[in-house]
Tab-separated table of C-alpha atoms in Angstrom:
chain	number	residue	atom	x	y	z
A	8	MET	CA	8.302	0.561	-15.385
A	9	ARG	CA	9.627	0.568	-11.822
A	10	THR	CA	8.657	0.544	-8.159
A	11	ARG	CA	10.650	2.727	-5.742
A	12	SER	CA	10.628	2.006	-2.025
A	13	PRO	CA	12.693	3.447	0.833
A	14	ILE	CA	14.281	0.984	3.246
A	15	PRO	CA	17.280	1.296	5.555
A	16	GLY	CA	20.411	-0.187	3.988
A	17	GLY	CA	21.296	-3.353	5.858
A	18	LEU	CA	17.673	-4.215	6.480
A	19	LEU	CA	16.768	-3.891	2.803
A	20	ALA	CA	19.305	-6.456	1.706
A	21	THR	CA	17.947	-8.897	4.261
A	22	LEU	CA	14.318	-8.230	3.363
A	23	VAL	CA	14.830	-8.481	-0.382
A	24	THR	CA	16.958	-11.598	-0.241
A	25	ALA	CA	14.368	-13.326	1.913
A	26	GLY	CA	11.446	-11.870	-0.018
A	27	LEU	CA	12.737	-12.897	-3.441
A	28	ALA	CA	13.212	-16.428	-2.176
A	29	THR	CA	9.858	-16.818	-0.447
A	30	LEU	CA	7.515	-14.126	-1.812
A	31	ALA	CA	6.050	-13.704	1.645
A	32	ALA	CA	6.193	-10.800	4.085
A	33	CYS	CA	6.612	-11.515	7.759
A	34	PRO	CA	7.878	-9.145	10.465
A	35	HIS	CA	8.920	-12.129	12.559
A	36	GLY	CA	10.803	-13.584	9.587
A	37	GLY	CA	9.604	-16.484	7.460
A	38	SER	CA	7.491	-17.543	4.521
A	39	THR	CA	3.937	-18.205	3.516
A	40	PRO	CA	3.423	-21.972	3.170
A	41	ALA	CA	1.010	-23.716	0.838
A	42	GLY	CA	-2.656	-23.149	1.544
A	43	GLY	CA	-5.951	-23.949	-0.019
A	44	GLY	CA	-9.010	-26.054	0.418
A	45	PRO	CA	-12.674	-25.110	0.343
A	46	VAL	CA	-13.425	-21.845	2.101
A	47	ALA	CA	-16.610	-22.761	3.938
A	48	ALA	CA	-19.967	-24.528	3.840
A	49	ALA	CA	-22.676	-23.815	1.267
A	50	ASP	CA	-24.588	-21.561	3.678
A	51	SER	CA	-21.572	-19.338	4.454
A	52	LEU	CA	-20.848	-15.730	3.533
A	53	ALA	CA	-17.973	-16.960	1.383
A	54	ALA	CA	-20.261	-19.223	-0.614
A	55	SER	CA	-22.994	-16.620	-1.063
A	56	LEU	CA	-20.528	-13.948	-2.217
A	57	THR	CA	-18.981	-16.352	-4.713
A	58	ALA	CA	-22.437	-17.225	-6.062
A	59	GLU	CA	-23.460	-13.567	-6.290
A	60	LEU	CA	-20.248	-12.009	-7.606
A	61	GLY	CA	-18.512	-14.930	-9.285
A	62	ALA	CA	-15.080	-16.320	-8.457
A	63	PRO	CA	-12.618	-14.973	-7.585
A	64	VAL	CA	-14.010	-12.387	-5.156
A	65	ALA	CA	-11.868	-9.370	-4.194
A	66	ILE	CA	-12.080	-7.915	-0.678
A	67	LEU	CA	-11.139	-4.232	-0.415
A	68	PRO	CA	-11.166	-1.300	2.013
A	69	SER	CA	-13.073	1.628	0.552
A	70	ALA	CA	-14.860	4.874	1.289
A	71	GLN	CA	-18.067	2.808	1.334
A	72	GLY	CA	-16.643	0.484	4.003
A	73	LEU	CA	-15.404	-3.071	3.661
A	74	ILE	CA	-16.502	-4.279	0.235
A	75	ALA	CA	-16.576	-7.496	-1.778
A	76	VAL	CA	-16.052	-6.926	-5.506
A	77	SER	CA	-16.266	-9.107	-8.597
A	78	ALA	CA	-12.882	-9.601	-10.275
A	79	ASP	CA	-13.936	-7.350	-13.176
A	80	GLY	CA	-14.963	-4.576	-10.774
A	81	ALA	CA	-18.521	-4.522	-12.085
A	82	ARG	CA	-20.391	-5.846	-9.043
A	83	ARG	CA	-19.885	-5.165	-5.360
A	84	GLU	CA	-21.430	-5.642	-1.946
A	85	VAL	CA	-20.765	-3.734	1.283
A	86	LEU	CA	-19.817	-6.088	4.107
A	87	ALA	CA	-19.185	-3.559	6.893
A	88	PRO	CA	-19.823	0.187	7.111
A	89	PRO	CA	-17.123	2.872	6.982
A	90	PRO	CA	-14.674	3.957	8.097
A	91	VAL	CA	-12.382	1.145	6.911
A	92	SER	CA	-8.788	2.090	6.122
A	93	TRP	CA	-7.270	-1.386	5.722
A	94	ALA	CA	-8.244	-5.011	5.192
A	95	LEU	CA	-6.535	-8.417	5.183
A	96	VAL	CA	-8.073	-11.696	3.994
A	97	ASP	CA	-7.011	-14.627	6.160
A	98	ASP	CA	-7.674	-17.960	4.443
A	99	ARG	CA	-6.158	-19.833	7.365
A	100	ALA	CA	-8.754	-18.695	9.914
A	101	GLN	CA	-11.317	-17.993	7.140
A	102	VAL	CA	-11.941	-14.454	8.365
A	103	ILE	CA	-11.431	-10.926	7.068
A	104	TRP	CA	-9.473	-8.604	9.349
A	105	PHE	CA	-10.120	-4.892	8.905
A	106	GLY	CA	-9.964	-1.646	10.817
A	107	ASN	CA	-9.465	2.078	11.135
A	108	ALA	CA	-8.181	4.611	13.666
A	109	GLY	CA	-6.933	2.295	16.394
A	110	THR	CA	-9.631	-0.364	16.066
A	111	ILE	CA	-9.339	-3.910	14.706
A	112	TRP	CA	-12.361	-5.945	13.613
A	113	LEU	CA	-12.935	-9.311	11.998
A	114	LEU	CA	-15.676	-10.807	9.844
A	115	ASP	CA	-16.192	-14.576	9.870
A	116	THR	CA	-16.687	-15.817	6.295
A	117	THR	CA	-17.881	-19.266	7.429
A	118	VAL	CA	-21.108	-17.758	8.824
A	119	ALA	CA	-24.088	-17.043	6.561
A	120	ALA	CA	-24.756	-13.507	7.861
A	121	PRO	CA	-21.838	-12.533	10.105
A	122	THR	CA	-21.766	-9.445	12.275
A	123	PRO	CA	-18.419	-7.600	12.446
A	124	GLU	CA	-16.630	-8.506	15.683
A	125	GLN	CA	-14.564	-5.861	17.442
A	126	ILE	CA	-11.241	-7.361	18.504
A	127	VAL	CA	-9.632	-4.332	20.111
A	128	THR	CA	-10.003	-0.556	20.156
A	129	GLY	CA	-8.105	2.353	21.680
A	130	LEU	CA	-4.814	1.382	20.003
A	131	PRO	CA	-2.297	4.059	18.946
A	132	ASP	CA	-3.754	5.347	15.698
A	133	GLU	CA	-1.115	7.789	14.491
A	134	VAL	CA	2.653	7.666	14.211
A	135	ILE	CA	5.118	9.855	12.323
A	136	SER	CA	3.587	9.338	8.888
A	137	GLY	CA	0.066	8.050	9.479
A	138	GLU	CA	-1.475	4.918	10.918
A	139	PRO	CA	0.835	2.114	12.075
A	140	GLY	CA	0.847	-1.102	10.087
A	141	VAL	CA	-0.905	-4.247	11.242
A	142	SER	CA	0.264	-7.873	11.254
A	143	ILE	CA	-1.606	-11.072	12.031
A	144	TYR	CA	1.160	-13.465	13.029
A	145	TYR	CA	0.864	-17.249	13.120
A	146	PRO	CA	3.675	-19.188	14.805
A	147	GLY	CA	5.361	-21.189	12.106
A	148	ASP	CA	6.046	-18.001	10.157
A	149	ASP	CA	2.692	-17.511	8.454
A	150	THR	CA	1.870	-13.799	8.569
A	151	LEU	CA	-0.512	-11.255	7.044
A	152	SER	CA	0.724	-7.665	7.020
A	153	ILE	CA	0.033	-4.153	5.866
A	154	GLY	CA	2.554	-1.353	6.211
A	155	HIS	CA	6.297	-1.091	5.771
A	156	PRO	CA	8.142	-4.051	7.351
A	157	ALA	CA	10.718	-1.686	8.899
A	158	TYR	CA	8.175	0.678	10.417
A	159	TYR	CA	5.603	0.852	13.206
A	160	ARG	CA	3.181	-2.035	13.389
A	161	ILE	CA	0.624	-3.591	15.694
A	162	VAL	CA	0.880	-7.376	15.860
A	163	ILE	CA	-1.747	-9.904	16.895
A	164	ALA	CA	0.200	-13.071	17.622
A	165	MET	CA	-2.201	-15.987	17.230
A	166	GLY	CA	-2.033	-19.184	19.252
A	167	ASP	CA	-3.509	-20.912	22.293
A	168	GLU	CA	-2.649	-17.724	24.213
A	169	PRO	CA	-3.058	-14.804	21.761
A	170	VAL	CA	-0.939	-11.723	22.420
A	171	LEU	CA	-1.139	-8.104	21.274
A	172	GLU	CA	2.264	-6.501	20.610
A	173	GLY	CA	3.616	-3.167	19.393
A	174	ASP	CA	6.759	-3.027	17.233
A	175	SER	CA	8.225	0.397	16.454
A	176	GLY	CA	10.387	-1.078	13.672
A	177	ALA	CA	14.005	-0.773	12.614
A	178	TRP	CA	13.566	2.800	11.403
A	179	THR	CA	12.902	4.255	14.828
A	180	ASP	CA	14.183	4.145	18.393
A	181	ASP	CA	10.716	4.794	19.801
A	182	GLU	CA	10.550	3.148	23.225
A	183	GLU	CA	6.994	4.271	23.946
A	184	PHE	CA	5.047	2.568	21.151
A	185	GLY	CA	5.354	-1.006	22.424
A	186	PRO	CA	4.181	-0.179	25.962
A	187	ALA	CA	1.354	1.958	24.551
A	188	VAL	CA	0.060	-1.038	22.589
A	189	ALA	CA	0.564	-3.403	25.519
A	190	ALA	CA	-1.516	-1.060	27.682
A	191	VAL	CA	-4.568	-1.929	25.558
A	192	PRO	CA	-5.264	-5.532	26.628
A	193	LEU	CA	-7.287	-8.108	24.754
A	194	SER	CA	-10.379	-9.112	26.694
A	195	ALA	CA	-10.798	-12.687	27.921
A	196	GLU	CA	-13.630	-13.184	25.429
A	197	VAL	CA	-11.510	-11.953	22.537
A	198	LYS	CA	-8.583	-14.148	23.559
A	199	ALA	CA	-10.896	-17.161	23.611
A	200	ARG	CA	-12.242	-16.240	20.175
A	201	LEU	CA	-8.766	-15.837	18.681
A	202	ALA	CA	-7.599	-19.118	20.200
A	203	ALA	CA	-10.612	-20.838	18.636
A	204	LEU	CA	-9.763	-19.363	15.227
A	205	TRP	CA	-6.160	-20.484	15.674
A	206	LYS	CA	-7.352	-24.049	16.238
A	207	ARG	CA	-9.932	-23.889	13.439
A	208	GLY	CA	-7.260	-22.949	10.917
A	209	ALA	CA	-4.944	-25.858	11.726
A	210	GLY	CA	-3.678	-27.404	8.490
A	211	ARG	CA	-4.600	-24.365	6.400
A	212	ALA	CA	-2.462	-21.432	5.179
A	213	ILE	CA	-3.120	-17.756	4.615
A	214	ALA	CA	-2.162	-17.837	0.928
A	215	LEU	CA	-1.665	-20.083	-2.086
A	216	PRO	CA	1.777	-21.718	-2.469
A	217	SER	CA	4.688	-19.450	-3.338
A	218	PRO	CA	6.548	-20.112	-6.602
A	219	ALA	CA	9.914	-21.805	-6.612
A	220	GLU	CA	12.982	-19.627	-6.199
A	221	ILE	CA	14.536	-18.326	-9.435
A	222	THR	CA	18.307	-18.645	-9.558
A	223	GLU	CA	18.771	-17.067	-12.984
A	224	ARG	CA	19.902	-13.442	-13.022
A	225	VAL	CA	18.649	-10.817	-15.467
A	226	ALA	CA	20.867	-8.204	-17.102
A	227	VAL	CA	19.899	-4.702	-15.983
A	228	ASP	CA	21.220	-1.235	-16.820
A	229	PRO	CA	24.858	-1.219	-15.692
A	230	GLU	CA	24.624	2.548	-15.191
A	231	ALA	CA	21.788	2.212	-12.670
A	232	PRO	CA	22.846	2.787	-9.052
A	233	CYS	CA	23.491	-0.484	-7.270
A	234	GLU	CA	25.218	-0.281	-3.906
A	235	ASP	CA	24.900	-4.049	-3.527
A	236	GLU	CA	25.794	-5.687	-6.814
A	237	ASP	CA	24.430	-9.017	-5.643
A	238	MET	CA	20.927	-7.564	-5.505
A	239	CYS	CA	20.573	-5.937	-8.906
A	240	GLY	CA	19.365	-8.454	-11.456
A	241	GLN	CA	17.811	-10.776	-8.891
A	242	ALA	CA	14.481	-12.154	-10.076
A	243	SER	CA	11.438	-13.674	-8.423
A	244	ALA	CA	8.339	-15.124	-10.017
A	245	ILE	CA	5.161	-13.054	-9.953
A	246	PRO	CA	2.864	-15.838	-8.744
A	247	GLY	CA	-0.043	-16.882	-10.928
A	248	THR	CA	1.712	-15.519	-14.023
A	249	SER	CA	4.667	-16.340	-16.252
A	250	LEU	CA	6.325	-12.999	-15.399
A	251	TRP	CA	9.214	-12.140	-13.094
A	252	ARG	CA	9.909	-9.230	-10.778
A	253	VAL	CA	13.511	-8.026	-11.205
A	254	VAL	CA	15.583	-5.724	-8.974
A	255	MET	CA	16.587	-2.865	-11.274
A	256	SER	CA	18.515	-0.641	-8.871
A	257	TYR	CA	19.419	-0.193	-5.225
A	258	SER	CA	20.580	3.162	-3.882
A	259	CYS	CA	20.992	4.688	-0.448
A	260	GLY	CA	20.667	8.185	0.993
A	261	ASP	CA	18.267	9.094	3.778
A	262	GLY	CA	17.159	5.483	3.426
A	263	CYS	CA	17.790	2.842	0.816
A	264	TYR	CA	15.624	2.456	-2.269
A	265	ILE	CA	14.843	-0.525	-4.422
A	266	GLU	CA	13.327	-0.376	-7.907
A	267	TYR	CA	11.621	-3.292	-9.627
A	268	GLY	CA	10.909	-4.036	-13.266
A	269	ILE	CA	8.463	-6.570	-14.736
A	270	TYR	CA	10.224	-9.082	-16.992
A	271	ASP	CA	8.945	-11.696	-19.448
A	272	PRO	CA	11.372	-14.640	-19.440
A	273	ALA	CA	9.770	-16.089	-22.593
A	274	SER	CA	10.669	-13.051	-24.699
A	275	HIS	CA	13.740	-12.148	-22.609
A	276	ALA	CA	12.492	-8.570	-22.349
A	277	PHE	CA	11.056	-6.150	-19.824
A	278	VAL	CA	7.351	-5.411	-20.227
A	279	ALA	CA	6.686	-1.779	-21.089
A	280	ASP	CA	3.574	-0.035	-19.736
A	281	ASP	CA	2.400	-3.059	-17.798
A	282	PRO	CA	-0.708	-2.167	-15.718
A	283	TRP	CA	0.866	-3.877	-12.718
A	284	GLN	CA	3.995	-1.732	-12.895
A	285	ASP	CA	4.676	0.080	-9.598
A	286	ARG	CA	2.337	-2.385	-7.827
A	287	VAL	CA	4.440	-5.540	-7.405
A	288	GLN	CA	5.084	-5.125	-3.670
A	289	GLN	CA	2.823	-6.227	-0.818
A	290	ALA	CA	0.230	-7.232	-3.385
A	291	TRP	CA	-2.209	-10.099	-3.838
A	292	VAL	CA	-2.634	-11.869	-7.200
A	293	SER	CA	-5.925	-13.599	-7.937
A	294	PRO	CA	-5.945	-17.414	-8.125
A	295	ASP	CA	-6.393	-17.206	-11.921
A	296	GLY	CA	-3.458	-14.786	-12.259
A	297	HIS	CA	-5.457	-12.126	-14.121
A	298	ALA	CA	-5.970	-9.497	-11.411
A	299	LEU	CA	-3.919	-7.937	-8.625
A	300	ILE	CA	-4.827	-6.058	-5.444
A	301	SER	CA	-2.377	-3.453	-4.188
A	302	GLY	CA	-3.062	-0.597	-1.799
A	303	GLY	CA	-6.784	-1.241	-2.006
A	304	ALA	CA	-6.796	-1.001	-5.836
A	305	LEU	CA	-7.992	-3.799	-8.134
A	306	VAL	CA	-5.958	-3.950	-11.341
A	307	ARG	CA	-6.298	-6.377	-14.275
A	308	ARG	CA	-3.733	-7.372	-16.913
A	309	ASP	CA	-6.264	-8.276	-19.623
A	310	GLY	CA	-6.614	-4.740	-20.961
A	311	ALA	CA	-9.039	-3.435	-18.343
A	312	GLY	CA	-6.326	-1.916	-16.137
A	313	VAL	CA	-7.518	-0.315	-12.871
A	314	VAL	CA	-11.140	-1.381	-12.314
A	315	VAL	CA	-11.365	-0.212	-8.671
A	316	ASP	CA	-9.265	2.721	-7.457
A	317	GLY	CA	-7.180	2.246	-4.340
A	318	ASP	CA	-8.763	3.623	-1.182
A	319	GLY	CA	-6.895	2.228	1.808
A	320	ALA	CA	-4.277	-0.416	2.514
A	321	GLY	CA	-4.210	-4.133	1.885
A	322	GLY	CA	-7.101	-6.166	0.551
A	323	GLY	CA	-7.101	-9.740	-0.693
A	324	TRP	CA	-9.003	-12.574	-2.350
A	325	LEU	CA	-11.732	-14.603	-0.735
A	326	GLY	CA	-10.498	-18.158	-0.382
A	327	GLY	CA	-6.867	-17.166	-0.769
A	328	GLY	CA	-4.601	-15.696	-3.421
A	329	TYR	CA	-0.904	-15.444	-4.266
A	330	TYR	CA	1.178	-12.987	-2.244
A	331	ILE	CA	3.973	-10.779	-3.591
A	332	SER	CA	6.308	-9.763	-0.786
A	333	PHE	CA	7.757	-6.350	0.005
């Protein structure tokens, strides 16, 4: 019934307060604005995948590589060979970012038969507990991310002059990570390509509009640990559905931990054994609200449950989806 996540104390309060209000994760701070619009022309990869697999189309990292999957998990197509440990679907630039072991690639969904484009390689590929996270940052506070927001991450800052940055996060005092990332420059050709994608995406957004902020509080177990009473009981809409995500407890030790419950405001009750339980963080909900992608897994709420097991980080929906923040 709950999701448990470690975060340092002061940072957690800031992240949750902002996240509950905006339902968007951004290491530079901010929200995910409204997006949408047709993905691409009729002769594009996006159009052919939609015709072949049916809408909406899930994009996932997997042992088979980068894959496109029908929303019921029954049909799939390999888009790029393994290894692929993470993926992010960017509806602003209309590309799929993906990578593994210090390398970042992109796949252009507006092209009929795109070839994966290597953006950068030779990046730091291992930190204290695995690979660093990755963020694609758009000025104006529109950001795609995988990985803990308080931990190591590699950032591609988009714009007329794209920049590659390394952020060791609030959990560490590592002074070597940033310079190590900066020592791996983007080529002139890659910078030109990223600048072109930045311009191409003008007027678009990476995700569908976030729900309005919920001001109502939900009664939770008064015996549950809550070191910040203002946090427990806070609710945010799970986009694409009529459900809410509620802060159940907040406790601190080696780090601070937040637990979430899934709540149905129509019945004024928490939902027991919901298939999305433990998955309502850094997750993407399909445009129809029936399926969710979290940690590379594809999970439905219509009785099917997990239709594709998680095998990597991130994922998303072709043409955009709803984002649930950290």
